[in-house]
mmCIF file of C-alpha atoms in Angstrom:
data_model
loop_
_atom_site.group_PDB
_atom_site.id
_atom_site.type_symbol
_atom_site.label_atom_id
_atom_site.label_comp_id
_atom_site.label_asym_id
_atom_site.label_seq_id
_atom_site.Cartn_x
_atom_site.Cartn_y
_atom_site.Cartn_z
ATOM 1 C CA MET A 1 8.504 31.770 37.389
ATOM 2 C CA ARG A 2 12.166 31.109 39.792
ATOM 3 C CA THR A 3 13.343 34.243 41.537
ATOM 4 C CA VAL A 4 16.401 35.065 43.568
ATOM 5 C CA THR A 5 17.676 37.780 45.583
ATOM 6 C CA ILE A 6 21.249 38.396 45.162
ATOM 7 C CA HIS A 7 22.664 40.355 48.599
ATOM 8 C CA ILE A 8 26.079 41.870 49.511
ATOM 9 C CA PHE A 9 27.554 43.727 52.427
ATOM 10 C CA ASN A 10 29.141 47.278 51.482
ATOM 11 C CA PRO A 11 29.514 49.135 54.643
ATOM 12 C CA GLU A 12 32.046 51.186 52.816
ATOM 13 C CA HIS A 13 28.512 52.728 50.744
ATOM 14 C CA ASP A 14 29.042 55.925 52.929
ATOM 15 C CA HIS A 15 32.391 56.711 52.681
ATOM 16 C CA ALA A 16 31.592 55.944 48.595
ATOM 17 C CA LEU A 17 28.818 58.439 48.606
ATOM 18 C CA ALA A 18 30.912 60.749 49.775
ATOM 19 C CA ALA A 19 33.760 59.973 46.792
ATOM 20 C CA ASN A 20 31.455 60.104 44.266
ATOM 21 C CA LEU A 21 33.594 57.583 42.412
ATOM 22 C CA ALA A 22 32.598 54.345 40.177
ATOM 23 C CA ARG A 23 36.149 52.960 41.233
ATOM 24 C CA PHE A 24 37.956 54.358 44.508
ATOM 25 C CA THR A 25 39.459 52.216 47.527
ATOM 26 C CA PRO A 26 37.798 52.396 50.790
ATOM 27 C CA PRO A 27 39.939 52.921 53.923
ATOM 28 C CA ARG A 28 41.298 49.505 55.136
ATOM 29 C CA ALA A 29 38.613 49.319 58.507
ATOM 30 C CA ALA A 30 35.583 49.310 55.584
ATOM 31 C CA ARG A 31 37.551 46.975 53.739
ATOM 32 C CA LEU A 32 37.865 44.948 56.977
ATOM 33 C CA LEU A 33 34.539 44.760 58.125
ATOM 34 C CA ARG A 34 33.221 43.792 54.415
ATOM 35 C CA SER A 35 35.169 40.542 54.002
ATOM 36 C CA GLN A 36 35.058 40.033 57.717
ATOM 37 C CA LEU A 37 31.083 39.883 58.346
ATOM 38 C CA ALA A 38 30.190 39.759 54.479
ATOM 39 C CA PHE A 39 27.502 36.900 55.934
ATOM 40 C CA LEU A 40 25.355 39.571 57.463
ATOM 41 C CA PRO A 41 23.037 39.553 54.505
ATOM 42 C CA ALA A 42 22.019 36.338 55.405
ATOM 43 C CA LEU A 43 20.155 37.324 58.682
ATOM 44 C CA TRP A 44 17.264 38.876 56.455
ATOM 45 C CA ALA A 45 17.823 36.893 53.004
ATOM 46 C CA GLU A 46 15.513 34.460 52.797
ATOM 47 C CA ASP A 47 15.720 30.618 52.094
ATOM 48 C CA GLY A 48 17.314 30.170 47.869
ATOM 49 C CA ASP A 49 18.935 34.003 48.337
ATOM 50 C CA ILE A 50 22.320 34.229 47.097
ATOM 51 C CA VAL A 51 24.910 36.088 49.560
ATOM 52 C CA VAL A 52 28.329 37.161 48.095
ATOM 53 C CA ALA A 53 31.207 36.932 49.990
ATOM 54 C CA GLU A 54 34.931 36.816 49.132
ATOM 55 C CA ASP A 55 35.816 33.888 51.270
ATOM 56 C CA VAL A 56 32.892 31.647 50.942
ATOM 57 C CA ALA A 57 34.093 29.094 53.766
ATOM 58 C CA ALA A 58 34.676 31.650 56.211
ATOM 59 C CA ALA A 59 31.357 33.100 55.817
ATOM 60 C CA GLU A 60 29.494 29.522 56.340
ATOM 61 C CA ASN A 61 31.851 29.416 59.478
ATOM 62 C CA ALA A 62 30.706 32.445 60.758
ATOM 63 C CA TYR A 63 27.023 32.143 60.055
ATOM 64 C CA ARG A 64 27.241 28.802 61.856
ATOM 65 C CA GLU A 65 29.084 29.976 64.871
ATOM 66 C CA LEU A 66 25.944 32.446 65.727
ATOM 67 C CA LYS A 67 24.329 29.688 66.535
ATOM 68 C CA LEU A 68 20.964 31.500 65.257
ATOM 69 C CA LYS A 69 17.234 30.030 66.380
ATOM 70 C CA VAL A 70 16.333 30.607 63.054
ATOM 71 C CA ARG A 71 18.713 30.213 60.182
ATOM 72 C CA PRO A 72 17.428 31.010 56.534
ATOM 73 C CA GLU A 73 18.827 28.565 53.954
ATOM 74 C CA VAL A 74 21.508 30.777 51.536
ATOM 75 C CA VAL A 75 24.218 30.075 49.312
ATOM 76 C CA PHE A 76 27.064 31.405 50.055
ATOM 77 C CA THR A 77 29.163 32.645 46.469
ATOM 78 C CA THR A 78 31.761 34.923 45.533
ATOM 79 C CA LEU A 79 31.345 37.879 43.126
ATOM 80 C CA GLY A 80 32.979 36.098 40.208
ATOM 81 C CA SER A 81 30.904 33.265 40.507
ATOM 82 C CA VAL A 82 27.304 34.944 40.689
ATOM 83 C CA ARG A 83 26.667 35.376 36.803
ATOM 84 C CA LYS A 84 26.839 31.488 36.573
ATOM 85 C CA LEU A 85 24.243 31.057 39.102
ATOM 86 C CA LEU A 86 22.075 33.546 37.296
ATOM 87 C CA ALA A 87 20.933 31.256 34.179
ATOM 88 C CA ASP A 88 18.621 29.150 36.551
ATOM 89 C CA TYR A 89 16.512 31.944 37.403
ATOM 90 C CA ASP A 90 13.634 34.091 35.654
ATOM 91 C CA LYS A 91 14.147 37.516 37.570
ATOM 92 C CA VAL A 92 16.538 38.530 39.748
ATOM 93 C CA GLU A 93 16.848 41.202 42.285
ATOM 94 C CA VAL A 94 19.722 43.120 43.946
ATOM 95 C CA LYS A 95 20.322 44.455 47.184
ATOM 96 C CA PRO A 96 23.269 45.766 48.720
ATOM 97 C CA TRP A 97 23.884 46.982 52.109
ATOM 98 C CA GLY A 98 23.458 49.979 49.870
ATOM 99 C CA TRP A 99 23.211 51.917 46.681
ATOM 100 C CA ASP A 100 25.942 53.561 44.987
ATOM 101 C CA ILE A 101 27.549 54.374 42.182
ATOM 102 C CA THR A 102 30.925 52.028 43.019
ATOM 103 C CA ILE A 103 28.648 49.322 44.188
ATOM 104 C CA ARG A 104 26.546 49.354 40.990
ATOM 105 C CA GLU A 105 29.848 49.190 39.330
ATOM 106 C CA THR A 106 31.248 46.549 40.848
ATOM 107 C CA LEU A 107 28.258 44.276 39.931
ATOM 108 C CA LEU A 108 28.330 45.608 36.359
ATOM 109 C CA ARG A 109 31.807 44.232 36.228
ATOM 110 C CA ALA A 110 30.976 41.114 38.164
ATOM 111 C CA GLY A 111 28.101 40.912 35.276
ATOM 112 C CA ILE A 112 25.204 41.530 36.782
ATOM 113 C CA PRO A 113 22.584 43.046 34.068
ATOM 114 C CA ALA A 114 22.432 46.474 34.299
ATOM 115 C CA GLU A 115 18.892 46.112 33.939
ATOM 116 C CA VAL A 116 18.216 44.847 37.587
ATOM 117 C CA MET A 117 19.837 47.309 39.313
ATOM 118 C CA PRO A 118 19.122 51.328 39.736
ATOM 119 C CA ARG A 119 20.237 53.539 36.760
ATOM 120 C CA GLU A 120 23.294 55.704 37.492
ATOM 121 C CA GLU A 121 20.760 59.193 37.472
ATOM 122 C CA ALA A 122 18.937 57.200 39.669
ATOM 123 C CA LEU A 123 21.529 57.125 42.178
ATOM 124 C CA ALA A 124 22.759 60.332 41.571
ATOM 125 C CA GLU A 125 19.438 61.662 42.991
ATOM 126 C CA VAL A 126 19.805 58.989 45.902
ATOM 127 C CA ARG A 127 23.251 60.436 46.900
ATOM 128 C CA ALA A 128 21.283 63.908 46.340
ATOM 129 C CA LEU A 129 19.225 62.776 49.265
ATOM 130 C CA SER A 130 21.775 61.595 51.580
ATOM 131 C CA ASN A 131 23.265 64.691 52.182
ATOM 132 C CA ARG A 132 22.850 65.794 55.683
ATOM 133 C CA ARG A 133 20.999 68.637 54.653
ATOM 134 C CA THR A 134 17.975 66.283 53.861
ATOM 135 C CA ALA A 135 17.989 65.890 57.665
ATOM 136 C CA VAL A 136 18.214 69.246 58.532
ATOM 137 C CA GLU A 137 15.307 70.061 56.692
ATOM 138 C CA LEU A 138 13.206 66.918 58.295
ATOM 139 C CA LEU A 139 14.023 68.224 62.003
ATOM 140 C CA GLU A 140 12.776 71.157 60.836
ATOM 141 C CA HIS A 141 9.344 69.919 59.599
ATOM 142 C CA LEU A 142 9.060 68.355 62.968
ATOM 143 C CA ARG A 143 9.843 70.513 65.669
ATOM 144 C CA GLY A 144 6.805 71.934 67.023
ATOM 145 C CA SER A 145 5.685 70.097 70.248
ATOM 146 C CA GLU A 146 6.734 70.964 73.925
ATOM 147 C CA TYR A 147 8.266 67.593 73.502
ATOM 148 C CA THR A 148 10.637 68.282 70.388
ATOM 149 C CA THR A 149 13.877 69.922 70.494
ATOM 150 C CA GLY A 150 17.209 70.190 68.135
ATOM 151 C CA ILE A 151 17.852 72.859 65.919
ATOM 152 C CA SER A 152 20.150 72.400 62.588
ATOM 153 C CA ARG A 153 21.809 74.618 59.515
ATOM 154 C CA VAL A 154 23.196 73.915 56.805
ATOM 155 C CA CYS A 155 26.300 76.843 56.209
ATOM 156 C CA ASP A 156 27.982 77.381 52.705
ATOM 157 C CA THR A 157 30.676 79.319 54.440
ATOM 158 C CA TYR A 158 32.819 78.934 57.738
ATOM 159 C CA GLU A 159 31.431 82.635 58.630
ATOM 160 C CA GLU A 160 28.096 81.235 59.024
ATOM 161 C CA VAL A 161 29.724 78.574 61.109
ATOM 162 C CA ARG A 162 30.940 81.583 63.288
ATOM 163 C CA THR A 163 27.561 82.564 63.255
ATOM 164 C CA PHE A 164 25.931 79.631 64.296
ATOM 165 C CA LEU A 165 28.848 79.117 66.760
ATOM 166 C CA LYS A 166 28.123 82.326 68.593
ATOM 167 C CA GLU A 167 24.197 81.682 68.764
ATOM 168 C CA TYR A 168 24.188 78.477 70.010
ATOM 169 C CA HIS A 169 27.710 78.117 72.035
ATOM 170 C CA ASP A 170 28.199 74.027 71.915
ATOM 171 C CA ILE A 171 27.653 72.967 68.909
ATOM 172 C CA VAL A 172 28.377 70.046 66.372
ATOM 173 C CA LEU A 173 29.674 70.036 62.666
ATOM 174 C CA LYS A 174 28.840 67.259 60.820
ATOM 175 C CA ALA A 175 30.474 66.581 56.581
ATOM 176 C CA PRO A 176 27.171 66.018 54.048
ATOM 177 C CA TRP A 177 28.324 62.722 53.005
ATOM 178 C CA SER A 178 30.832 60.894 56.092
ATOM 179 C CA CYS A 179 29.966 57.173 57.192
ATOM 180 C CA SER A 180 28.648 57.018 60.856
ATOM 181 C CA GLY A 181 30.540 58.361 63.739
ATOM 182 C CA ARG A 182 33.049 59.933 61.251
ATOM 183 C CA GLY A 183 33.321 62.904 59.761
ATOM 184 C CA VAL A 184 31.703 64.945 63.013
ATOM 185 C CA ARG A 185 33.443 67.485 65.200
ATOM 186 C CA ASN A 186 32.805 69.296 68.326
ATOM 187 C CA LEU A 187 32.944 72.624 68.411
ATOM 188 C CA ASN A 188 32.648 75.084 71.459
ATOM 189 C CA ILE A 189 33.080 79.234 71.570
ATOM 190 C CA ALA A 190 35.443 79.096 74.502
ATOM 191 C CA THR A 191 37.751 76.803 72.816
ATOM 192 C CA ILE A 192 37.822 76.797 69.494
ATOM 193 C CA SER A 193 40.505 74.429 68.048
ATOM 194 C CA GLU A 194 42.222 75.706 64.785
ATOM 195 C CA ASN A 195 42.467 71.886 63.745
ATOM 196 C CA THR A 196 38.684 71.426 63.681
ATOM 197 C CA GLN A 197 38.428 75.028 61.776
ATOM 198 C CA LEU A 198 40.791 73.541 59.712
ATOM 199 C CA TRP A 199 39.161 70.273 58.933
ATOM 200 C CA ALA A 200 35.427 71.977 58.323
ATOM 201 C CA GLU A 201 37.112 74.590 55.985
ATOM 202 C CA GLY A 202 38.174 71.391 54.036
ATOM 203 C CA VAL A 203 34.850 70.301 54.239
ATOM 204 C CA LEU A 204 33.199 73.512 52.881
ATOM 205 C CA ARG A 205 35.738 73.178 50.143
ATOM 206 C CA GLN A 206 35.287 69.137 48.906
ATOM 207 C CA GLN A 207 31.793 68.914 49.764
ATOM 208 C CA LYS A 208 30.547 72.704 48.907
ATOM 209 C CA SER A 209 28.554 73.054 52.826
ATOM 210 C CA ILE A 210 28.802 71.616 56.315
ATOM 211 C CA ILE A 211 25.989 70.874 59.015
ATOM 212 C CA ALA A 212 26.190 72.784 61.990
ATOM 213 C CA GLU A 213 23.910 71.471 64.990
ATOM 214 C CA MET A 214 22.702 72.764 68.498
ATOM 215 C CA ARG A 215 24.584 70.447 71.098
ATOM 216 C CA CYS A 216 22.576 68.429 72.866
ATOM 217 C CA ALA A 217 22.843 66.695 76.557
ATOM 218 C CA LYS A 218 22.368 63.144 75.467
ATOM 219 C CA VAL A 219 20.369 60.691 77.555
ATOM 220 C CA ALA A 220 19.634 58.127 74.853
ATOM 221 C CA ASP A 221 20.192 56.817 71.396
ATOM 222 C CA PHE A 222 17.535 55.279 69.154
ATOM 223 C CA ALA A 223 16.171 55.042 66.190
ATOM 224 C CA VAL A 224 13.102 54.133 64.282
ATOM 225 C CA GLU A 225 13.701 51.899 61.115
ATOM 226 C CA PHE A 226 11.137 52.362 58.083
ATOM 227 C CA ASN A 227 10.914 50.558 54.761
ATOM 228 C CA ALA A 228 10.455 52.821 51.190
ATOM 229 C CA GLU A 229 8.182 50.637 49.295
ATOM 230 C CA ALA A 230 7.931 50.496 45.837
ATOM 231 C CA ASP A 231 4.467 52.505 45.654
ATOM 232 C CA GLY A 232 6.096 55.293 47.154
ATOM 233 C CA SER A 233 4.994 55.012 50.085
ATOM 234 C CA VAL A 234 7.500 54.637 53.490
ATOM 235 C CA LYS A 235 6.595 52.670 56.345
ATOM 236 C CA ALA A 236 7.636 52.396 60.175
ATOM 237 C CA VAL A 237 8.925 48.859 60.740
ATOM 238 C CA GLY A 238 10.388 48.838 64.264
ATOM 239 C CA LEU A 239 12.550 50.587 67.249
ATOM 240 C CA SER A 240 15.928 50.211 67.078
ATOM 241 C CA LEU A 241 18.247 50.683 70.476
ATOM 242 C CA PHE A 242 21.563 50.779 70.255
ATOM 243 C CA ALA A 243 24.594 51.999 71.664
ATOM 244 C CA THR A 244 27.428 54.454 71.316
ATOM 245 C CA ALA A 245 30.872 55.117 72.101
ATOM 246 C CA GLY A 246 33.091 57.997 70.446
ATOM 247 C CA GLY A 247 30.311 58.384 68.513
ATOM 248 C CA ALA A 248 30.690 54.984 66.529
ATOM 249 C CA TYR A 249 28.613 51.954 67.071
ATOM 250 C CA THR A 250 28.807 49.384 69.465
ATOM 251 C CA GLY A 251 25.786 47.649 69.772
ATOM 252 C CA ASN A 252 22.047 47.009 69.459
ATOM 253 C CA LEU A 253 19.364 45.444 71.879
ATOM 254 C CA LEU A 254 17.409 42.720 70.719
ATOM 255 C CA ALA A 255 14.006 42.994 72.807
ATOM 256 C CA SER A 256 10.665 42.711 71.095
ATOM 257 C CA GLU A 257 8.453 46.198 70.050
ATOM 258 C CA GLU A 258 6.739 46.559 73.805
ATOM 259 C CA ASN A 259 10.112 46.237 75.474
ATOM 260 C CA LYS A 260 11.704 48.844 73.875
ATOM 261 C CA ARG A 261 8.723 50.852 73.890
ATOM 262 C CA ALA A 262 8.325 50.945 77.373
ATOM 263 C CA SER A 263 12.226 52.192 77.435
ATOM 264 C CA ILE A 264 11.292 55.028 75.333
ATOM 265 C CA ALA A 265 8.400 55.726 77.749
ATOM 266 C CA LYS A 266 10.685 55.859 80.769
ATOM 267 C CA TYR A 267 11.426 59.101 79.313
ATOM 268 C CA ILE A 268 8.572 60.973 76.824
ATOM 269 C CA PRO A 269 5.349 60.108 75.908
ATOM 270 C CA LEU A 270 4.739 57.602 73.450
ATOM 271 C CA THR A 271 1.792 59.664 71.864
ATOM 272 C CA VAL A 272 4.787 62.114 70.962
ATOM 273 C CA LEU A 273 7.442 58.893 69.271
ATOM 274 C CA ASP A 274 3.713 58.115 67.803
ATOM 275 C CA ASP A 275 2.944 61.631 66.247
ATOM 276 C CA VAL A 276 6.629 62.064 64.937
ATOM 277 C CA THR A 277 6.613 58.280 63.298
ATOM 278 C CA ARG A 278 3.546 58.960 61.373
ATOM 279 C CA GLU A 279 4.887 62.306 60.037
ATOM 280 C CA ILE A 280 8.361 60.983 59.371
ATOM 281 C CA GLU A 281 6.312 58.631 57.159
ATOM 282 C CA ARG A 282 3.717 60.948 55.365
ATOM 283 C CA TYR A 283 7.089 63.670 54.724
ATOM 284 C CA LEU A 284 9.842 61.158 53.698
ATOM 285 C CA SER A 285 6.781 59.620 51.555
ATOM 286 C CA HIS A 286 6.533 62.848 49.567
ATOM 287 C CA ARG A 287 10.430 63.349 49.306
ATOM 288 C CA ILE A 288 11.802 60.181 48.546
ATOM 289 C CA GLY A 289 8.790 58.124 47.436
ATOM 290 C CA GLY A 290 9.341 56.761 43.847
ATOM 291 C CA VAL A 291 13.221 57.893 44.246
ATOM 292 C CA TYR A 292 14.217 55.565 47.015
ATOM 293 C CA THR A 293 13.347 51.733 47.492
ATOM 294 C CA GLY A 294 14.725 49.982 50.240
ATOM 295 C CA PRO A 295 15.444 49.833 54.341
ATOM 296 C CA LEU A 296 16.258 53.163 55.584
ATOM 297 C CA GLY A 297 16.204 54.656 59.570
ATOM 298 C CA VAL A 298 15.806 57.829 61.035
ATOM 299 C CA ASP A 299 18.482 58.366 64.047
ATOM 300 C CA MET A 300 16.890 60.098 67.176
ATOM 301 C CA MET A 301 17.774 60.743 70.272
ATOM 302 C CA VAL A 302 16.317 61.790 74.157
ATOM 303 C CA VAL A 303 18.096 64.633 75.649
ATOM 304 C CA GLU A 304 17.711 66.233 79.262
ATOM 305 C CA GLY A 305 15.631 69.705 79.144
ATOM 306 C CA ASP A 306 17.075 72.736 79.566
ATOM 307 C CA GLY A 307 16.022 72.443 83.600
ATOM 308 C CA ASP A 308 12.768 75.198 83.071
ATOM 309 C CA VAL A 309 10.001 74.172 85.522
ATOM 310 C CA ALA A 310 7.530 75.161 82.299
ATOM 311 C CA THR A 311 9.740 72.149 79.961
ATOM 312 C CA PRO A 312 9.699 68.757 80.369
ATOM 313 C CA ARG A 313 12.619 66.698 81.950
ATOM 314 C CA TYR A 314 13.265 65.050 78.849
ATOM 315 C CA LEU A 315 12.802 66.022 75.223
ATOM 316 C CA LEU A 316 13.127 64.331 71.924
ATOM 317 C CA ASN A 317 15.690 65.410 69.180
ATOM 318 C CA PRO A 318 13.006 63.294 66.044
ATOM 319 C CA CYS A 319 16.073 63.612 62.848
ATOM 320 C CA VAL A 320 19.625 63.244 64.126
ATOM 321 C CA GLU A 321 20.898 61.318 60.928
ATOM 322 C CA ILE A 322 18.803 60.447 57.873
ATOM 323 C CA ASN A 323 20.424 57.150 56.418
ATOM 324 C CA LEU A 324 18.934 55.942 53.039
ATOM 325 C CA ARG A 325 20.546 52.319 53.504
ATOM 326 C CA ARG A 326 19.792 49.487 55.586
ATOM 327 C CA THR A 327 20.994 49.469 59.255
ATOM 328 C CA MET A 328 22.227 47.444 62.452
ATOM 329 C CA GLY A 329 19.017 48.256 63.222
ATOM 330 C CA HIS A 330 16.921 46.220 60.615
ATOM 331 C CA MET A 331 19.889 43.764 60.988
ATOM 332 C CA ALA A 332 18.523 44.087 64.998
ATOM 333 C CA LEU A 333 15.170 43.404 64.148
ATOM 334 C CA ALA A 334 15.488 40.763 61.713
ATOM 335 C CA LEU A 335 17.204 38.799 64.647
ATOM 336 C CA SER A 336 14.362 40.291 67.603
ATOM 337 C CA ARG A 337 11.773 38.533 65.408
ATOM 338 C CA HIS A 338 13.417 35.437 65.254
ATOM 339 C CA GLY A 339 13.350 35.558 69.399
ATOM 340 C CA HIS A 340 16.550 36.491 70.147
ATOM 341 C CA ARG A 341 16.923 39.046 72.913
ATOM 342 C CA GLY A 342 19.542 40.451 74.746
ATOM 343 C CA MET A 343 22.610 42.644 72.510
ATOM 344 C CA MET A 344 24.166 42.076 69.515
ATOM 345 C CA ASP A 345 27.512 43.956 69.796
ATOM 346 C CA ILE A 346 30.042 44.600 67.398
ATOM 347 C CA LYS A 347 33.411 43.753 68.470
ATOM 348 C CA PHE A 348 37.096 44.296 67.039
ATOM 349 C CA GLU A 349 39.563 41.710 68.576
ATOM 350 C CA ASN A 350 43.401 40.319 67.297
ATOM 351 C CA ASN A 351 42.399 42.205 64.006
ATOM 352 C CA ALA A 352 39.128 41.144 63.356
ATOM 353 C CA TYR A 353 35.469 42.146 63.627
ATOM 354 C CA LYS A 354 32.850 39.555 65.056
ATOM 355 C CA ILE A 355 29.371 39.832 65.685
ATOM 356 C CA ILE A 356 28.506 38.464 69.175
ATOM 357 C CA LEU A 357 25.203 38.034 70.515
ATOM 358 C CA THR A 358 24.782 38.136 74.130
ATOM 359 C CA ASN A 359 22.193 37.770 77.295
ATOM 360 C CA LYS A 360 23.455 41.355 78.297
ATOM 361 C CA ASN A 361 20.971 44.028 78.130
ATOM 362 C CA LEU A 362 21.979 48.286 77.230
#
């Protein structure tokens, strides 16, 4: 039996979850990312897989320019040409960056059979689980060790936001659905911004709730990447150490798991990380098993302790975000397994996005 997997990079996925429309126009930055980095799925694809790109020649050239040590032999094609290729295969799988009703509708209009994609009802469940309230629930479940910290709350009114602000003084507000680094505002009790209040009230009107988090003194960002299996289990697949600027992703460390674990061990005992990881596997297997299948990531954070002599110097916030989609961390894992070391950066220069592999570290 001949099988093939169709890959498509749809970085507008988080915007699509927020819009919840079969057809919508993503922001310009998301459209540029999609067109200019369409080749990215080739990094984790298998030989013979199909990778969809608006400009096949540009995708092939960008793929070659990375000068990979291991390069899967994939077939680049436009979305309009995919249907013609499917007649040669007995079984077809579709793996976008993230599943939402927008990408499903796009693929349906391109002639991809509905039976090889999740049903709309299933995607509605995935969207519900992608609400940041799932991360609030997981954080509450994971807190309890002397090394773990973090407090977050789902607020249904701005008065509830005010109450949380009075309790914790310096907080972060997040829209339930938004892309990484967006839909986030800081709020300090000493300098309450009218613009932030208006933004929060707008989120409450549009999305019916808002997430409030205690702001922590961040030391390092990282994530544990997982895969939700077809049997309902969720399994950790590796660590992702990444850098941010202004809340936006800027790059990933390419290193062995041993070296990444050693970096985390500078701050917290690895037994704490391992216990948290196992508990996330158990919790998410129960919470999303049978609903979502595919890659996902849980963003975490090393933060400073409160300075009390009885408190460790560094603490772990074990759940800052949950991304029920592929992440840049999964891409970094694929490159690291092929022997690449250094940094994977995303640069925006001359109105173009590029992936750059360098020998520097975080």
